[in-house]
mmCIF file of N, CA and C in Angstrom:
data_model
loop_
_atom_site.group_PDB
_atom_site.id
_atom_site.type_symbol
_atom_site.label_atom_id
_atom_site.label_comp_id
_atom_site.label_asym_id
_atom_site.label_seq_id
_atom_site.Cartn_x
_atom_site.Cartn_y
_atom_site.Cartn_z
ATOM 1 N N MET A 1 0.593 -0.935 -0.082
ATOM 2 C CA MET A 1 0.188 -0.165 0.344
ATOM 3 C C MET A 1 0.839 1.271 0.045
ATOM 4 N N ARG A 2 0.790 2.533 -1.419
ATOM 5 C CA ARG A 2 1.627 3.411 -0.847
ATOM 6 C C ARG A 2 0.683 4.418 -0.329
ATOM 7 N N ASN A 3 1.325 5.223 0.299
ATOM 8 C CA ASN A 3 0.986 6.719 1.057
ATOM 9 C C ASN A 3 1.274 7.656 -0.070
ATOM 10 N N ASN A 4 0.050 8.824 0.405
ATOM 11 C CA ASN A 4 0.318 9.806 -1.589
ATOM 12 C C ASN A 4 1.858 11.344 -0.364
ATOM 13 N N ASN A 5 2.720 11.641 -0.494
ATOM 14 C CA ASN A 5 3.329 12.456 -0.125
ATOM 15 C C ASN A 5 3.067 13.741 -0.841
ATOM 16 N N TYR A 6 1.857 14.737 -0.327
ATOM 17 C CA TYR A 6 1.776 16.007 -1.093
ATOM 18 C C TYR A 6 2.677 16.817 -0.990
ATOM 19 N N VAL A 7 3.069 17.815 -2.194
ATOM 20 C CA VAL A 7 3.938 19.043 -1.752
ATOM 21 C C VAL A 7 3.313 19.748 -3.139
ATOM 22 N N LEU A 8 3.237 21.050 -2.206
ATOM 23 C CA LEU A 8 2.020 22.064 -2.695
ATOM 24 C C LEU A 8 3.421 23.206 -3.501
ATOM 25 N N LYS A 9 2.981 23.168 -4.834
ATOM 26 C CA LYS A 9 3.726 24.019 -5.394
ATOM 27 C C LYS A 9 2.764 25.692 -5.706
ATOM 28 N N LYS A 10 4.070 26.878 -5.499
ATOM 29 C CA LYS A 10 3.705 27.561 -6.231
ATOM 30 C C LYS A 10 2.404 27.469 -7.481
ATOM 31 N N ASN A 11 2.281 26.479 -8.116
ATOM 32 C CA ASN A 11 2.015 26.771 -9.776
ATOM 33 C C ASN A 11 0.462 26.268 -9.912
ATOM 34 N N GLY A 12 0.629 25.679 -8.387
ATOM 35 C CA GLY A 12 -1.135 25.443 -7.962
ATOM 36 C C GLY A 12 -1.500 23.193 -8.311
ATOM 37 N N THR A 13 -0.391 23.169 -8.129
ATOM 38 C CA THR A 13 -0.103 21.065 -7.647
ATOM 39 C C THR A 13 0.233 21.000 -6.793
ATOM 40 N N LEU A 14 0.100 20.341 -6.481
ATOM 41 C CA LEU A 14 0.617 18.583 -5.277
ATOM 42 C C LEU A 14 1.312 18.144 -6.471
ATOM 43 N N ASN A 15 2.830 18.028 -5.836
ATOM 44 C CA ASN A 15 3.551 16.793 -6.445
ATOM 45 C C ASN A 15 3.348 15.189 -5.073
ATOM 46 N N GLY A 16 3.377 14.473 -6.008
ATOM 47 C CA GLY A 16 3.617 13.063 -5.485
ATOM 48 C C GLY A 16 2.749 12.259 -4.961
ATOM 49 N N THR A 17 1.053 12.265 -5.794
ATOM 50 C CA THR A 17 0.742 11.442 -6.153
ATOM 51 C C THR A 17 1.362 9.720 -7.013
ATOM 52 N N ILE A 18 -0.040 8.989 -6.785
ATOM 53 C CA ILE A 18 0.516 8.302 -7.524
ATOM 54 C C ILE A 18 0.622 8.348 -9.119
ATOM 55 N N ASN A 19 -0.066 8.913 -9.470
ATOM 56 C CA ASN A 19 0.234 9.541 -10.926
ATOM 57 C C ASN A 19 0.516 10.447 -11.648
ATOM 58 N N GLY A 20 1.758 11.037 -10.236
ATOM 59 C CA GLY A 20 2.726 12.102 -11.130
ATOM 60 C C GLY A 20 1.819 12.854 -10.183
ATOM 61 N N THR A 21 1.071 14.111 -10.746
ATOM 62 C CA THR A 21 0.592 15.569 -10.732
ATOM 63 C C THR A 21 -0.689 15.690 -9.845
ATOM 64 N N LEU A 22 -1.128 16.312 -9.118
ATOM 65 C CA LEU A 22 -2.686 16.691 -8.963
ATOM 66 C C LEU A 22 -2.768 17.982 -9.292
ATOM 67 N N LYS A 23 -3.700 18.395 -10.242
ATOM 68 C CA LYS A 23 -3.944 19.596 -10.521
ATOM 69 C C LYS A 23 -4.601 20.015 -9.533
ATOM 70 N N LEU A 24 -5.024 20.855 -8.697
ATOM 71 C CA LEU A 24 -5.953 22.203 -7.877
ATOM 72 C C LEU A 24 -6.349 23.054 -8.125
ATOM 73 N N ARG A 25 -7.343 23.513 -7.937
ATOM 74 C CA ARG A 25 -8.560 24.681 -8.667
ATOM 75 C C ARG A 25 -8.276 25.999 -7.922
ATOM 76 N N GLU A 26 -7.535 27.407 -7.688
ATOM 77 C CA GLU A 26 -7.571 28.137 -7.443
ATOM 78 C C GLU A 26 -8.510 28.624 -6.327
ATOM 79 N N PHE A 27 -9.550 28.100 -6.266
ATOM 80 C CA PHE A 27 -10.065 27.878 -4.489
ATOM 81 C C PHE A 27 -9.698 26.612 -3.465
ATOM 82 N N ASP A 28 -9.503 25.455 -4.267
ATOM 83 C CA ASP A 28 -8.973 24.522 -3.509
ATOM 84 C C ASP A 28 -7.681 24.835 -3.172
ATOM 85 N N ARG A 29 -7.067 25.742 -3.848
ATOM 86 C CA ARG A 29 -5.508 26.019 -3.044
ATOM 87 C C ARG A 29 -5.293 27.093 -2.052
ATOM 88 N N SER A 30 -6.420 27.615 -2.081
ATOM 89 C CA SER A 30 -5.900 28.987 -0.958
ATOM 90 C C SER A 30 -7.173 28.445 0.219
ATOM 91 N N ILE A 31 -8.091 27.322 0.257
ATOM 92 C CA ILE A 31 -8.142 26.391 0.742
ATOM 93 C C ILE A 31 -7.135 26.222 1.956
ATOM 94 N N ILE A 32 -6.401 25.461 1.481
ATOM 95 C CA ILE A 32 -5.180 25.096 1.742
ATOM 96 C C ILE A 32 -3.742 25.756 2.521
ATOM 97 N N HIS A 33 -3.912 26.774 1.420
ATOM 98 C CA HIS A 33 -2.479 27.521 1.915
ATOM 99 C C HIS A 33 -3.171 27.865 3.180
ATOM 100 N N ILE A 34 -4.723 28.343 3.407
ATOM 101 C CA ILE A 34 -5.207 28.774 5.026
ATOM 102 C C ILE A 34 -5.533 28.048 6.304
ATOM 103 N N LEU A 35 -5.749 26.782 5.962
ATOM 104 C CA LEU A 35 -5.296 25.714 6.839
ATOM 105 C C LEU A 35 -3.893 25.471 6.910
ATOM 106 N N ILE A 36 -2.879 25.528 6.124
ATOM 107 C CA ILE A 36 -1.328 25.590 6.672
ATOM 108 C C ILE A 36 -0.737 26.604 7.465
ATOM 109 N N GLU A 37 -1.924 27.341 7.514
ATOM 110 C CA GLU A 37 -1.375 29.286 8.119
ATOM 111 C C GLU A 37 -1.879 28.454 9.259
ATOM 112 N N ASP A 38 -3.007 27.838 9.451
ATOM 113 C CA ASP A 38 -4.338 28.420 10.197
ATOM 114 C C ASP A 38 -4.765 26.978 10.895
ATOM 115 N N PRO A 39 -3.765 26.189 11.099
ATOM 116 C CA PRO A 39 -5.082 24.554 11.157
ATOM 117 C C PRO A 39 -6.111 24.535 11.982
ATOM 118 N N ILE A 40 -6.207 25.840 13.047
ATOM 119 C CA ILE A 40 -7.481 25.393 14.060
ATOM 120 C C ILE A 40 -8.024 25.963 13.648
ATOM 121 N N ILE A 41 -8.505 26.645 12.655
ATOM 122 C CA ILE A 41 -9.600 27.748 11.622
ATOM 123 C C ILE A 41 -11.071 26.777 12.402
ATOM 124 N N THR A 42 -11.970 27.502 12.727
ATOM 125 C CA THR A 42 -13.076 26.950 12.766
ATOM 126 C C THR A 42 -13.547 26.952 10.274
ATOM 127 N N ARG A 43 -15.127 25.538 10.421
ATOM 128 C CA ARG A 43 -15.218 26.301 8.847
ATOM 129 C C ARG A 43 -16.154 27.656 9.185
ATOM 130 N N GLU A 44 -16.530 28.500 9.902
ATOM 131 C CA GLU A 44 -17.531 29.392 10.245
ATOM 132 C C GLU A 44 -16.260 30.416 9.651
ATOM 133 N N GLU A 45 -14.947 29.590 10.100
ATOM 134 C CA GLU A 45 -14.427 31.507 10.371
ATOM 135 C C GLU A 45 -13.596 31.417 8.707
ATOM 136 N N LEU A 46 -13.507 29.697 8.586
ATOM 137 C CA LEU A 46 -12.499 29.990 7.076
ATOM 138 C C LEU A 46 -13.663 30.188 5.511
ATOM 139 N N ALA A 47 -15.431 30.474 6.543
ATOM 140 C CA ALA A 47 -16.167 30.796 5.001
ATOM 141 C C ALA A 47 -15.952 32.588 5.187
ATOM 142 N N GLU A 48 -16.409 32.479 6.041
ATOM 143 C CA GLU A 48 -16.071 33.867 6.019
ATOM 144 C C GLU A 48 -15.284 34.588 5.921
ATOM 145 N N LYS A 49 -13.687 34.267 5.927
ATOM 146 C CA LYS A 49 -12.079 34.786 5.122
ATOM 147 C C LYS A 49 -12.329 34.711 3.729
ATOM 148 N N MET A 50 -12.871 33.397 2.920
ATOM 149 C CA MET A 50 -13.397 33.245 1.353
ATOM 150 C C MET A 50 -14.836 34.050 1.410
ATOM 151 N N ASN A 51 -15.362 34.524 1.700
ATOM 152 C CA ASN A 51 -16.751 35.287 1.610
ATOM 153 C C ASN A 51 -17.396 34.386 1.190
ATOM 154 N N VAL A 52 -17.693 33.184 1.462
ATOM 155 C CA VAL A 52 -18.664 32.608 0.837
ATOM 156 C C VAL A 52 -19.335 31.385 1.556
ATOM 157 N N SER A 53 -20.752 30.951 1.350
ATOM 158 C CA SER A 53 -21.485 30.236 2.090
ATOM 159 C C SER A 53 -20.786 29.278 3.401
ATOM 160 N N ILE A 54 -21.276 28.946 4.287
ATOM 161 C CA ILE A 54 -20.164 27.292 4.967
ATOM 162 C C ILE A 54 -20.760 26.133 4.736
ATOM 163 N N ARG A 55 -22.254 25.948 3.531
ATOM 164 C CA ARG A 55 -22.749 25.106 2.856
ATOM 165 C C ARG A 55 -21.206 24.715 1.792
ATOM 166 N N THR A 56 -20.164 25.659 1.218
ATOM 167 C CA THR A 56 -19.455 25.837 0.211
ATOM 168 C C THR A 56 -18.341 25.252 0.912
ATOM 169 N N ILE A 57 -17.669 25.595 1.712
ATOM 170 C CA ILE A 57 -16.762 25.386 2.069
ATOM 171 C C ILE A 57 -16.740 24.020 2.423
ATOM 172 N N GLN A 58 -17.561 23.347 3.715
ATOM 173 C CA GLN A 58 -18.237 21.457 3.978
ATOM 174 C C GLN A 58 -17.854 21.330 2.191
ATOM 175 N N ARG A 59 -18.586 21.285 1.352
ATOM 176 C CA ARG A 59 -18.405 20.333 0.240
ATOM 177 C C ARG A 59 -16.970 20.665 -0.199
ATOM 178 N N GLU A 60 -16.055 21.744 -0.608
ATOM 179 C CA GLU A 60 -14.605 21.250 -0.783
ATOM 180 C C GLU A 60 -14.607 20.568 0.459
ATOM 181 N N LEU A 61 -14.322 20.890 1.933
ATOM 182 C CA LEU A 61 -13.204 20.446 2.744
ATOM 183 C C LEU A 61 -13.922 19.314 2.477
ATOM 184 N N ASP A 62 -15.351 18.383 2.397
ATOM 185 C CA ASP A 62 -15.329 17.222 1.810
ATOM 186 C C ASP A 62 -14.364 16.575 0.718
ATOM 187 N N ASP A 63 -14.622 17.416 0.300
ATOM 188 C CA ASP A 63 -13.623 16.671 -1.096
ATOM 189 C C ASP A 63 -12.119 16.625 -1.083
ATOM 190 N N LEU A 64 -11.817 17.741 -0.246
ATOM 191 C CA LEU A 64 -10.345 17.623 0.083
ATOM 192 C C LEU A 64 -9.722 16.422 0.213
ATOM 193 N N LYS A 65 -11.190 15.781 1.607
ATOM 194 C CA LYS A 65 -10.577 14.712 2.323
ATOM 195 C C LYS A 65 -10.838 13.510 2.203
ATOM 196 N N LYS A 66 -11.410 13.550 0.859
ATOM 197 C CA LYS A 66 -12.280 11.907 -0.582
ATOM 198 C C LYS A 66 -10.803 11.797 -0.897
ATOM 199 N N ARG A 67 -10.316 12.930 -1.234
ATOM 200 C CA ARG A 67 -9.296 12.849 -2.032
ATOM 201 C C ARG A 67 -8.249 13.055 -1.439
ATOM 202 N N LYS A 68 -8.143 12.526 0.534
ATOM 203 C CA LYS A 68 -7.029 12.450 0.876
ATOM 204 C C LYS A 68 -6.024 13.754 0.708
ATOM 205 N N ILE A 69 -6.159 14.863 0.309
ATOM 206 C CA ILE A 69 -5.810 15.620 0.916
ATOM 207 C C ILE A 69 -5.027 16.592 2.425
ATOM 208 N N ILE A 70 -6.542 16.635 2.410
ATOM 209 C CA ILE A 70 -6.317 16.954 3.873
ATOM 210 C C ILE A 70 -6.785 15.931 4.992
ATOM 211 N N MET A 71 -6.736 16.471 6.193
ATOM 212 C CA MET A 71 -7.370 15.404 7.144
ATOM 213 C C MET A 71 -7.855 16.503 8.501
ATOM 214 N N ARG A 72 -8.850 15.712 9.082
ATOM 215 C CA ARG A 72 -8.925 16.501 10.583
ATOM 216 C C ARG A 72 -8.168 15.407 11.084
ATOM 217 N N VAL A 73 -7.759 16.158 12.635
ATOM 218 C CA VAL A 73 -7.186 15.280 13.400
ATOM 219 C C VAL A 73 -7.423 15.387 14.813
ATOM 220 N N GLY A 74 -7.505 14.893 16.211
ATOM 221 C CA GLY A 74 -8.290 14.795 16.848
ATOM 222 C C GLY A 74 -10.339 15.550 17.168
ATOM 223 N N SER A 75 -10.391 16.090 17.815
ATOM 224 C CA SER A 75 -11.777 16.052 18.331
ATOM 225 C C SER A 75 -12.435 17.200 17.220
ATOM 226 N N ARG A 76 -13.662 17.151 17.220
ATOM 227 C CA ARG A 76 -14.826 18.460 16.787
ATOM 228 C C ARG A 76 -14.084 19.769 17.124
ATOM 229 N N LYS A 77 -13.940 20.265 18.664
ATOM 230 C CA LYS A 77 -14.519 21.251 19.229
ATOM 231 C C LYS A 77 -12.438 21.627 19.731
ATOM 232 N N THR A 78 -11.548 20.643 19.958
ATOM 233 C CA THR A 78 -10.417 20.955 19.616
ATOM 234 C C THR A 78 -8.923 20.378 18.932
ATOM 235 N N GLY A 79 -9.779 19.953 17.946
ATOM 236 C CA GLY A 79 -8.909 19.258 16.256
ATOM 237 C C GLY A 79 -8.659 20.506 15.558
ATOM 238 N N LYS A 80 -7.829 19.837 14.378
ATOM 239 C CA LYS A 80 -6.578 21.128 13.914
ATOM 240 C C LYS A 80 -6.759 19.744 12.120
ATOM 241 N N TRP A 81 -7.009 20.998 11.243
ATOM 242 C CA TRP A 81 -6.953 20.590 10.051
ATOM 243 C C TRP A 81 -5.100 20.249 9.791
ATOM 244 N N MET A 82 -4.947 19.138 8.712
ATOM 245 C CA MET A 82 -3.753 18.683 8.597
ATOM 246 C C MET A 82 -4.054 18.713 6.667
ATOM 247 N N VAL A 83 -2.745 19.581 5.783
ATOM 248 C CA VAL A 83 -2.182 18.770 4.674
ATOM 249 C C VAL A 83 -1.814 17.509 4.985
ATOM 250 N N ASN A 84 -1.944 16.344 4.117
ATOM 251 C CA ASN A 84 -1.258 14.948 4.446
ATOM 252 C C ASN A 84 -0.227 15.048 3.496
ATOM 253 N N GLN A 85 0.835 14.667 4.397
ATOM 254 C CA GLN A 85 1.914 14.660 3.970
ATOM 255 C C GLN A 85 3.330 13.432 4.868
ATOM 256 N N ASN A 86 2.285 12.441 4.741
ATOM 257 C CA ASN A 86 2.812 11.462 4.733
ATOM 258 C C ASN A 86 4.215 11.278 3.743
ATOM 259 N N GLU A 87 5.056 10.206 3.772
ATOM 260 C CA GLU A 87 5.918 9.643 3.408
ATOM 261 C C GLU A 87 5.465 8.854 2.513
ATOM 262 N N GLU A 88 6.302 8.387 1.482
ATOM 263 C CA GLU A 88 5.631 7.201 0.448
ATOM 264 C C GLU A 88 6.669 6.057 0.776
ATOM 265 N N LYS A 89 5.683 5.119 0.566
ATOM 266 C CA LYS A 89 6.192 3.952 1.240
ATOM 267 C C LYS A 89 5.887 2.735 -0.152
ATOM 268 N N ALA A 90 6.429 1.807 0.332
ATOM 269 C CA ALA A 90 6.018 0.451 -1.114
ATOM 270 C C ALA A 90 5.013 -0.067 -0.192
#
């Protein structure tokens, strides 16, 4: 089983996926950058910062989690967001 080692580049790609490079939309990149800068940010704060609805943020976070780009670590109240940076193993 292989784990993914993602490296966010300035051009908006994540390197290290099994198939090479994963393209991200500008909106996804913005979310990832915010989560890296402030991993304890709430969905509500993120929605306000991005000037979109909480539902839009929830949908995008769900998609990023499904694609295993981000994950939530810890409890709902005291947890934090992490960008997946596991080492790739054969």
